[in-house]
CSV table of C-alpha atoms and ligand atoms in Angstrom, one decimal:
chain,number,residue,atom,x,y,z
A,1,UNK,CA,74.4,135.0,104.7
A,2,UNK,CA,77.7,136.6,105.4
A,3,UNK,CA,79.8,134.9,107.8
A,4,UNK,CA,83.1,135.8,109.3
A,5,UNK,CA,85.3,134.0,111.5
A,6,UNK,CA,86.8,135.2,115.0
A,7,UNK,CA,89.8,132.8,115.7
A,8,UNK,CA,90.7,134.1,119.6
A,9,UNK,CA,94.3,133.1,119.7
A,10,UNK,CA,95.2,135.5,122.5
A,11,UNK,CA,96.2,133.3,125.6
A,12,UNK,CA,99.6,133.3,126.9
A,13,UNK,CA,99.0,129.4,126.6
A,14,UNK,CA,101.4,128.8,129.7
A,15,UNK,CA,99.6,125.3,130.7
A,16,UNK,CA,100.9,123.6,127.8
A,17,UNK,CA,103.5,126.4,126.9
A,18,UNK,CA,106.3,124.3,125.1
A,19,UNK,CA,109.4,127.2,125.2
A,20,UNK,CA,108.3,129.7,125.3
A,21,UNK,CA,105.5,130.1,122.7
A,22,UNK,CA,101.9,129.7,123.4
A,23,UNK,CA,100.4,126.9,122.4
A,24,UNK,CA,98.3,127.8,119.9
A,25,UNK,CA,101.9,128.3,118.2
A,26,UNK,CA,103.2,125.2,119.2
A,27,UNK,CA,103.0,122.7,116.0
A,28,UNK,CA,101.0,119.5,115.7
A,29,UNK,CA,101.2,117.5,112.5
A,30,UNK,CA,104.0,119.6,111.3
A,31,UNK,CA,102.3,122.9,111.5
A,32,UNK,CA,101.2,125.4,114.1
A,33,UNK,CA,97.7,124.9,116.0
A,34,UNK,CA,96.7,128.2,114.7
A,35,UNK,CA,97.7,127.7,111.3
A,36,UNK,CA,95.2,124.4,111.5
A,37,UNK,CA,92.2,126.6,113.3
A,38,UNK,CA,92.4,129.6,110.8
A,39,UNK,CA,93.0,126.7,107.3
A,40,UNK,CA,89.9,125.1,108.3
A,41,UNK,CA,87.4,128.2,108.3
A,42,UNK,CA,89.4,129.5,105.4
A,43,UNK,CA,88.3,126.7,103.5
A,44,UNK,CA,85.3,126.5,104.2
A,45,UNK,CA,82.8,127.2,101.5
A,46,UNK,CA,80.3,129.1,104.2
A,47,UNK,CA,82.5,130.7,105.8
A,48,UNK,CA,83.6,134.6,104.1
A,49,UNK,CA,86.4,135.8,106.1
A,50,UNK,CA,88.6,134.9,108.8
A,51,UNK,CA,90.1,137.3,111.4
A,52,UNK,CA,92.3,136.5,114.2
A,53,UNK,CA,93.1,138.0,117.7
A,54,UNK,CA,96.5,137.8,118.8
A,55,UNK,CA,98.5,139.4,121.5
A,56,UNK,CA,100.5,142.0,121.3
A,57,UNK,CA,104.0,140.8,121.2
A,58,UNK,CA,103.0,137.8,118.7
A,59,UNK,CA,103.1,139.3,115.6
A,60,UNK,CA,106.3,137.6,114.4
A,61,UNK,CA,104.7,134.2,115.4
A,62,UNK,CA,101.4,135.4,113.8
A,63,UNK,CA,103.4,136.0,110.4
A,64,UNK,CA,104.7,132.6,110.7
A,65,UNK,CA,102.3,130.8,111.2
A,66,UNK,CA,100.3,132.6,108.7
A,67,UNK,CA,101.9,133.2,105.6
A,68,UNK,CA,100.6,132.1,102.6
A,69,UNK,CA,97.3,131.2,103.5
A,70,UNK,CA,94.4,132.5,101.3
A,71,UNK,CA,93.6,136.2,101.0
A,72,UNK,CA,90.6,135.8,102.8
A,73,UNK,CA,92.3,136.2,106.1
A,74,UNK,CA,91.9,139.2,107.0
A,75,UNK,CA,94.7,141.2,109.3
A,76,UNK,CA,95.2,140.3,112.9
A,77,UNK,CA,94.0,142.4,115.9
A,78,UNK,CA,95.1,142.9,119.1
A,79,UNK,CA,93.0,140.9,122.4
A,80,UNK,CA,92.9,142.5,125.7
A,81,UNK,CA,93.4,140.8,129.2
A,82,UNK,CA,90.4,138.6,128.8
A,83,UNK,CA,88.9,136.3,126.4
A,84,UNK,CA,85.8,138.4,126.7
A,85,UNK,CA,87.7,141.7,125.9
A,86,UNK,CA,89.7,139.9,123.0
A,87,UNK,CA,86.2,138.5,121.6
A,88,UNK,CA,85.1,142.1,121.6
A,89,UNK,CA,88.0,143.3,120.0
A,90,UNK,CA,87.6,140.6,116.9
A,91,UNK,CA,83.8,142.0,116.8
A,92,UNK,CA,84.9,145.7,116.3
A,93,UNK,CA,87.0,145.0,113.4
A,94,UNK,CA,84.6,142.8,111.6
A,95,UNK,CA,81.5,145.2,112.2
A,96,UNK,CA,82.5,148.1,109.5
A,97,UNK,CA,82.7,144.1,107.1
A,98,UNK,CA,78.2,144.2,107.9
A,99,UNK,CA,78.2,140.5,108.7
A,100,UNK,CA,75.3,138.8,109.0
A,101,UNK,CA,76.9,135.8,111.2
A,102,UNK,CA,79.9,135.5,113.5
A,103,UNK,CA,81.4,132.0,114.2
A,104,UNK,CA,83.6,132.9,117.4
A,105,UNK,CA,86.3,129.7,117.6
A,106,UNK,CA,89.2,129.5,120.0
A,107,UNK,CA,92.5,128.5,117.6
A,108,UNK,CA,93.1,125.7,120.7
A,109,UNK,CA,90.5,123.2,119.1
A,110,UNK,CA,92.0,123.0,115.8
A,111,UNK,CA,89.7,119.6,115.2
A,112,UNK,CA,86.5,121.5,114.3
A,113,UNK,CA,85.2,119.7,111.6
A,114,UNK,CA,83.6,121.9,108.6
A,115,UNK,CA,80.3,120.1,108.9
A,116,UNK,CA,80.5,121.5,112.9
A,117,UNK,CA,80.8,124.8,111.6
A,118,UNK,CA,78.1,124.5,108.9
A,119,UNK,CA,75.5,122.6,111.8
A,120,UNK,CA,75.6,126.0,114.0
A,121,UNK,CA,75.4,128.4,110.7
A,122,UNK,CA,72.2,126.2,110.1
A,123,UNK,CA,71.0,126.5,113.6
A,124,UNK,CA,70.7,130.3,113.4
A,125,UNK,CA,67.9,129.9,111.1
A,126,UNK,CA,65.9,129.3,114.3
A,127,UNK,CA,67.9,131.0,117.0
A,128,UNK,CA,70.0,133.9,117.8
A,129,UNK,CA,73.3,131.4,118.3
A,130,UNK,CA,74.0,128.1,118.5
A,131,UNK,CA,77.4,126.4,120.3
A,132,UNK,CA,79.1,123.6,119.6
A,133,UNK,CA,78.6,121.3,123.1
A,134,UNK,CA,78.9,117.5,124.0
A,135,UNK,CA,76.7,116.2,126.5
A,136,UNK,CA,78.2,115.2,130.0
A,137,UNK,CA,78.8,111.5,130.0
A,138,UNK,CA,80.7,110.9,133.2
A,139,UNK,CA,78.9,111.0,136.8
A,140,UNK,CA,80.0,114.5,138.2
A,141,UNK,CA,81.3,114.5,142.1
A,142,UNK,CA,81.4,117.7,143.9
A,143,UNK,CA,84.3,117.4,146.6
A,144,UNK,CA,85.1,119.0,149.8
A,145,UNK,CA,88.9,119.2,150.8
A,146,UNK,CA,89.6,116.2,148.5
A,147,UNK,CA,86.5,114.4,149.7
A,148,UNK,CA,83.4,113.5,147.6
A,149,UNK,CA,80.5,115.8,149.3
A,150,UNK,CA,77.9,114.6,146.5
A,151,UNK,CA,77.1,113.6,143.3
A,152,UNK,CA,75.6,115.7,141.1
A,153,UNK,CA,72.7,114.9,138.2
A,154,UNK,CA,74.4,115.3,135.4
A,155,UNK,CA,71.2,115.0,132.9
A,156,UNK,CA,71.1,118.2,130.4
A,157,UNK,CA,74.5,119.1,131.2
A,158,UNK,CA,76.7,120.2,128.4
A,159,UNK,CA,80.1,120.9,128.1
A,160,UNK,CA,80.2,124.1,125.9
A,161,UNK,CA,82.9,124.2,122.9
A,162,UNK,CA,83.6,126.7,120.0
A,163,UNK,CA,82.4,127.6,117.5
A,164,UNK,CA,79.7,129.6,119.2
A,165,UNK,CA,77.7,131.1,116.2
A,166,UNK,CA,75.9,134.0,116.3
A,167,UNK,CA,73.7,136.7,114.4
A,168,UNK,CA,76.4,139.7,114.5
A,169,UNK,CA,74.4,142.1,115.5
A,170,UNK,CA,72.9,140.3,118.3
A,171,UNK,CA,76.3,138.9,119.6
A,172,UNK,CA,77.8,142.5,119.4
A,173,UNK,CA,74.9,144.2,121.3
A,174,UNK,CA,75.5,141.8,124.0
A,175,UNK,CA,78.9,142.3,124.1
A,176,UNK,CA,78.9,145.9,124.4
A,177,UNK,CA,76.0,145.6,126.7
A,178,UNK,CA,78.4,143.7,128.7
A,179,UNK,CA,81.2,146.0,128.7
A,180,UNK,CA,79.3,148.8,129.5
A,181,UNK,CA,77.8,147.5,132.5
A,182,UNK,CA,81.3,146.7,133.6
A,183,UNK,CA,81.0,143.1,133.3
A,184,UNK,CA,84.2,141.1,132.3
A,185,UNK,CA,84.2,138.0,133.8
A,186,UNK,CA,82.3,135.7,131.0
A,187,UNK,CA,84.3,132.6,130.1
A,188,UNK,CA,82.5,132.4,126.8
A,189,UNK,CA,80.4,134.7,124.6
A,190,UNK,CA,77.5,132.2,124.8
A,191,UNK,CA,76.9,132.5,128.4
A,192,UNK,CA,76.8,136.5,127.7
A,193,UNK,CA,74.1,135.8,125.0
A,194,UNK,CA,72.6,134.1,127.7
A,195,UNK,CA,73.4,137.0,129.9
A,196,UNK,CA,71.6,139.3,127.5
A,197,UNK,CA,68.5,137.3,127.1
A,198,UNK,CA,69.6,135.6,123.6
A,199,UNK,CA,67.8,132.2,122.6
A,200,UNK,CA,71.1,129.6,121.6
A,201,UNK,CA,70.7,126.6,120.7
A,202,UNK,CA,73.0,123.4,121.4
A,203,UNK,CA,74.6,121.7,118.4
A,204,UNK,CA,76.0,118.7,119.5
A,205,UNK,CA,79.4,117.8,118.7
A,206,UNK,CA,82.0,114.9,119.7
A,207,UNK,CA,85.1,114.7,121.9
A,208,UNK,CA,87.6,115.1,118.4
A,209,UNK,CA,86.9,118.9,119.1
A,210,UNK,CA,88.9,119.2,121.8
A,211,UNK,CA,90.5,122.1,123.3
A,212,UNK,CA,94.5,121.7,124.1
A,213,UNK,CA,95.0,122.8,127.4
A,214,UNK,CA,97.5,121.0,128.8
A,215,UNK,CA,100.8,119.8,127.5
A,216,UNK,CA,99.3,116.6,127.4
A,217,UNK,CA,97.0,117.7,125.2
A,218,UNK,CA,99.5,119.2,122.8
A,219,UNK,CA,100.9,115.3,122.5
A,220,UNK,CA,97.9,113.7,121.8
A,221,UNK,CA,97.0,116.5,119.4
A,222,UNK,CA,100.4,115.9,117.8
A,223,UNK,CA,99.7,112.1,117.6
A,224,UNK,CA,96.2,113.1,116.0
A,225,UNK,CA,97.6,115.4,113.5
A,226,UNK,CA,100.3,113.6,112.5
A,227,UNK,CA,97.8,110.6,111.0
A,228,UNK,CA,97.5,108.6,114.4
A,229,UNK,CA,95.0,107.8,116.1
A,230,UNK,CA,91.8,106.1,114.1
A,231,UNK,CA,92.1,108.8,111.1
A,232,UNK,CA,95.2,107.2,110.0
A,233,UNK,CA,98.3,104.7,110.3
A,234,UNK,CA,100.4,105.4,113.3
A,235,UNK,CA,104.0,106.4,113.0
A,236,UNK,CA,106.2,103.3,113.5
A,237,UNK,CA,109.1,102.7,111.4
A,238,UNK,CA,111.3,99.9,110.9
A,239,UNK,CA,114.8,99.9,109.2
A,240,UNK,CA,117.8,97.1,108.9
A,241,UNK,CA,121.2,97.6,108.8
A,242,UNK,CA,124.2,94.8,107.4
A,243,UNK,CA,127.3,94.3,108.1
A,244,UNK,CA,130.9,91.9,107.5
A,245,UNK,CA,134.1,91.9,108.5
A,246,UNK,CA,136.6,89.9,107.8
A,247,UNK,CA,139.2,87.4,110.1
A,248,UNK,CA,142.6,88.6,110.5
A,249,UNK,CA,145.1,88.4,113.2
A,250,UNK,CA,144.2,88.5,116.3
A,251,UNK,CA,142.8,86.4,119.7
A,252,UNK,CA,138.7,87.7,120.3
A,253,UNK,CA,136.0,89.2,118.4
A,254,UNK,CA,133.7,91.7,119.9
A,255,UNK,CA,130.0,91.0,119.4
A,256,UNK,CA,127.2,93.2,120.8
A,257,UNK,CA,130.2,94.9,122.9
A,258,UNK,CA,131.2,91.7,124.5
A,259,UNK,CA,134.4,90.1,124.4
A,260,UNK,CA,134.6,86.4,123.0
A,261,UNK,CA,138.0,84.2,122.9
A,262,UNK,CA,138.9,83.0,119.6
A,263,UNK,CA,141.8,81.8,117.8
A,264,UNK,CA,141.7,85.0,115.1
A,265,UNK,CA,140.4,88.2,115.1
A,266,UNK,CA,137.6,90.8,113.2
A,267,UNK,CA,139.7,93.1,110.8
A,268,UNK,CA,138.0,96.9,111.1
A,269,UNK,CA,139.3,100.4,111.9
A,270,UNK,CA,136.8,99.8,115.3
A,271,UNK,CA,136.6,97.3,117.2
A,272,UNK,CA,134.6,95.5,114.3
A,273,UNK,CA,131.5,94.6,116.2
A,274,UNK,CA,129.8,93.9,113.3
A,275,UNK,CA,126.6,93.7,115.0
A,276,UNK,CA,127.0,97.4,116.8
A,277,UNK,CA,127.7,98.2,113.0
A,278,UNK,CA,124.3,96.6,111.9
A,279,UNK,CA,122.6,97.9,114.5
A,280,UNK,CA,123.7,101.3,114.3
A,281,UNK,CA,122.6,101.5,110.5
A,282,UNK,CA,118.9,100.4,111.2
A,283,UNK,CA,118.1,103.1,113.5
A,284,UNK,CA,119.8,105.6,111.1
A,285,UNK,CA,117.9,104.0,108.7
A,286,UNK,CA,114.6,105.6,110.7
A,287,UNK,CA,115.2,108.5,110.2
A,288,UNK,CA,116.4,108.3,106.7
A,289,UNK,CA,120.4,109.5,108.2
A,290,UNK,CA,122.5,108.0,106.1
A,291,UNK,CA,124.6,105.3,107.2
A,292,UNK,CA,127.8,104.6,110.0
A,293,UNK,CA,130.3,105.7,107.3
A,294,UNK,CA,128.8,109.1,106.7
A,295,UNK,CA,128.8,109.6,110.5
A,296,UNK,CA,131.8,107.8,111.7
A,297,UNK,CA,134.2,108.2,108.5
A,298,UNK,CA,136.9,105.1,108.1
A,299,UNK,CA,138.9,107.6,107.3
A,300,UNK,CA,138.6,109.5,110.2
A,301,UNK,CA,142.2,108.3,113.2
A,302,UNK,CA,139.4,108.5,116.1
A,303,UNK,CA,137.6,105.8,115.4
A,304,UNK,CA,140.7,103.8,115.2
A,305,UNK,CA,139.8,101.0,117.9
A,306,UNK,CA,136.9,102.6,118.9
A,307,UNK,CA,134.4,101.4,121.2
A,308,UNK,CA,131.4,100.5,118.8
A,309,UNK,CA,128.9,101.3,121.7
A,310,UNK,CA,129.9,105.5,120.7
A,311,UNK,CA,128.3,104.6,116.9
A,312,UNK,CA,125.0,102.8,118.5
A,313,UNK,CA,124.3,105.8,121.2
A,314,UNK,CA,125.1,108.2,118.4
A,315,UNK,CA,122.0,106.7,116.3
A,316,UNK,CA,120.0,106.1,119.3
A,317,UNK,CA,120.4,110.0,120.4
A,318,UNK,CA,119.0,110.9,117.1
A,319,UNK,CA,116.5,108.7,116.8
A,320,UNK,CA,115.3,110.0,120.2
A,321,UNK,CA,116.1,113.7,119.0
A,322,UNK,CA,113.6,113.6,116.5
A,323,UNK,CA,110.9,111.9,119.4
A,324,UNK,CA,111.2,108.2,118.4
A,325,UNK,CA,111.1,105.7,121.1
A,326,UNK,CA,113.0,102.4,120.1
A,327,UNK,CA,110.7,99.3,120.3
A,328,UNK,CA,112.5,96.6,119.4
A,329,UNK,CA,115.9,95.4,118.3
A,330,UNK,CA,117.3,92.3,116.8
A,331,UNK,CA,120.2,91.4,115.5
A,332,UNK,CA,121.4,87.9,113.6
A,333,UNK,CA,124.6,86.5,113.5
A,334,UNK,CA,125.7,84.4,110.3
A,335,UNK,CA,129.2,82.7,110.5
A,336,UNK,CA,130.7,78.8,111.5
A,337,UNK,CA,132.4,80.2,114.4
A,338,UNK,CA,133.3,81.4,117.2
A,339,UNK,CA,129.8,79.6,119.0
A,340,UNK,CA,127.7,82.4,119.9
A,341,UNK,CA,125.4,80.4,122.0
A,342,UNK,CA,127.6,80.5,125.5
A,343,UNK,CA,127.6,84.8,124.9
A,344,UNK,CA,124.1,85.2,123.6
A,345,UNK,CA,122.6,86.5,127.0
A,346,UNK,CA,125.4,88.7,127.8
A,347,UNK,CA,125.0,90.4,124.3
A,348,UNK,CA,121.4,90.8,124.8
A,349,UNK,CA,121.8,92.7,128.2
A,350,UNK,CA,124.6,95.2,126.6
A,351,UNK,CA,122.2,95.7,123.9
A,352,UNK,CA,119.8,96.4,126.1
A,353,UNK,CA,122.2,98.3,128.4
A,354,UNK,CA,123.0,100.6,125.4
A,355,UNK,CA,119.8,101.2,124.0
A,356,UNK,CA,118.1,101.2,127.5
A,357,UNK,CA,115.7,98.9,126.2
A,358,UNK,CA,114.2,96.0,128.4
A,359,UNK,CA,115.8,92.5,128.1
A,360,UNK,CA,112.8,91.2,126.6
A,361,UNK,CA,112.9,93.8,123.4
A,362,UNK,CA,116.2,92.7,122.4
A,363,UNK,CA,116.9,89.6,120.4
A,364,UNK,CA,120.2,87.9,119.8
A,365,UNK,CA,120.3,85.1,117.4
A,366,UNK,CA,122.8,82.9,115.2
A,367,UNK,CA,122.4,80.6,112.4
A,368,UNK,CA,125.8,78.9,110.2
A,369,UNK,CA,125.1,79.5,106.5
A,370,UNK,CA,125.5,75.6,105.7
A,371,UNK,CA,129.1,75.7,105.3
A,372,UNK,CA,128.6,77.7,102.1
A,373,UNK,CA,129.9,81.3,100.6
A,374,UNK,CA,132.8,83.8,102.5
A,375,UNK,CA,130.9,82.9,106.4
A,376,UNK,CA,130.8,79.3,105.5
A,377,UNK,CA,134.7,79.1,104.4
A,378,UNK,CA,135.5,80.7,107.9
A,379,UNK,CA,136.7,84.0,106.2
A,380,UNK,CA,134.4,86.8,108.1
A,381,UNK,CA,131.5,87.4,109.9
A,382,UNK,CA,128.2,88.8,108.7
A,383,UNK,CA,125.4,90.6,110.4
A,384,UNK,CA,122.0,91.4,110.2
A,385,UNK,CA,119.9,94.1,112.3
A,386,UNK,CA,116.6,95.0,112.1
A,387,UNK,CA,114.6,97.5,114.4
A,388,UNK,CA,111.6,99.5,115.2
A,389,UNK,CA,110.7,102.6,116.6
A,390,UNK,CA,107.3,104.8,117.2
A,391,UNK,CA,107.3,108.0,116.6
A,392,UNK,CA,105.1,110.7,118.1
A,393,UNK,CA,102.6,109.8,120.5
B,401,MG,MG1,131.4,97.6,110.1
């Protein structure tokens, strides 16, 4: 049986338009929901051809989110106004192609499963089409002006989903049948099979075919796509950073950005916060950035003295450029002196403050390394920073 595949990727998408492309060329998982639609029939062993509608204007996103997939795909076509009229359009080019079957999918579920698509190529050895559909599972309340007026039965509804899998030359009878009778307000091709008198069967499939809609969607998709979700691990990365500086001259150290009275200094070209330092290299150590010194060079007179919090909300700004969300961060202190107990609080709540973290996902702590090596003999100051952050989602 000769199938080809009609991927309606026509919408202007504005519900979940991210910029200004439609969603269907928004990327989840790294590529573009269209790309993932039109893979998955392409690799499909039943499946002989894959065409998709696209609006005029898309091309150039077409292209790129096409290129170099196999040479089964066939060129795009333009859709009309409607998804009915951009169905039709798909069917016109594949007719002079003599297929046997049409699988009609709509590039926003790009979670069809190939044994979905193989379940309604089976089907149509019984019936004229067959539709992917879940059953209804919550209780379904009609409302008037925000009210509930009723509750409505919902045994044998089904929420209908692509693909919807037809004989060709039934499916494009009915089409045209539709057209010519002026007809154009059909949501899906299966209620104009049912339209036309066409017997279409149910194939039941499961809420991981899912249809982005909303922006919403599109993140949840991403989280999907990207390995989340029960299909895989989800994306949370941790990192640590180290750091040392040495006493010199001087009358305070500064900590976690707060001031502490001591009889010598922290010798730096900052203000030496070693633990800002520490910090600052585990959350570019997220995103595999490189460390302080490549961002904040030594070498460089404006860091002279700096205020360490610049380095921290640097890395943090990446971090949350790149859509991580910082769960946790903890620093410790190793040295003899000054005590860090009396300061540990007000460390915690800058860190906290700079990261805009809540107090409770900030740790300061402080051990003495027994008298022993350079923290031991009093000559410097040593910390360690670990932290994590979830990606995606
Ligand atoms: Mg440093």
């Amino acid at each position: 049986m000769k199938a080809i595949a009609v991927i309606v990727a026509a919408g202007s998408g504005m519900r979940a338009a991210t910029g200004t492309a439609p969603k269907q060329f928004a990327r989840i998982g790294g590529e573009p929901v269209l790309r993932r639609s039109l893979r998955i029939f392409l690799e499909h062993p039943r499946v002989d051809g894959v065409i998709a509608v696209i609006r005029e204007g898309d091309e150039a996103l077409y292209e790129e989110a096409s290129s170099g997939l196999d040479a089964a795909l066939l060129p795009p076509v333009h859709g009309g106004a409607t998804r009915q009229l951009s169905v039709l359009a798909g069917l016109r080019a594949i007719e002079p192609m003599n297929p046997d079957a049409v699988l009609i999918h709509d590039a926003a579920r790009p979670f069809v499963t190939p044994a979905l698509i193989a379940a309604t190529l089976d089907a149509l050895q019984a019936h004229d089409g067959a539709i992917a559909a879940l059953p209804v599972t919550d209780t379904l309340k009609r409302a008037e002006a925000g009210r509930i007026a009723g509750t409505l039965a919902r045994d044998d509804l089904w929420r209908a989903q692509t693909p919807q899998t037809f004989r060709f030359s039934k499916i494009y009878a009915a089409h045209r049948a539709a057209s010519e009778a002026g007809r154009a307000d059909f949501t899906d091709d299966a209620a104009i099979a049912e339209w036309h008198g066409l017997d279409v069967a149910l194939v039941e499939s499961g809420s991981h075919n899912m249809k982005i809609t909303t922006s919403d969607d599109l993140r949840y998709a991403d989280f999907l796509a990207s390995g989340g979700g029960s299909a895989g691990v989800p994306d949370i990365r941790s990192a640590t950073g180290f750091d040392v500086h040495a006493f010199g001259e001087g009358d305070h150290v500064i900590l976690c950005g707060i001031r502490i009275p001591h009889e010598r200094g922290l010798t730096g070209h900052s203000d030496a916060d070693a633990c800002l330092h520490a910090l600052t290299d585990a959350l570019l150590g997220t995103i595999g950035a490189g460390d302080i010194g490549g961002h904040f060079p030594p070498s460089d007179p404006r860091w002279e003295d700096a205020d360490s919090a610049i380095f921290l909300q640097h890395a943090a700004a990446l971090v949350g450029d790149r859509g991580g969300r910082i769960a946790n961060a903890d620093v410790t202190l190793i040295c003899e002196r000054p005590k860090i107990g009396p300061h540990r609080e007000a460390m915690r709540r800058r860190v906290a403050e700079l990261l805009q973290l809540d107090l409770e996902r900030v740790s300061v702590k402080a051990t003495t390394s027994e008298g022993l090596g350079f923290t031991g003999r009093g000559e410097g100051i040593a910390a360690l920073a670990t932290v994590t952050v979830a990606f995606g989602g």
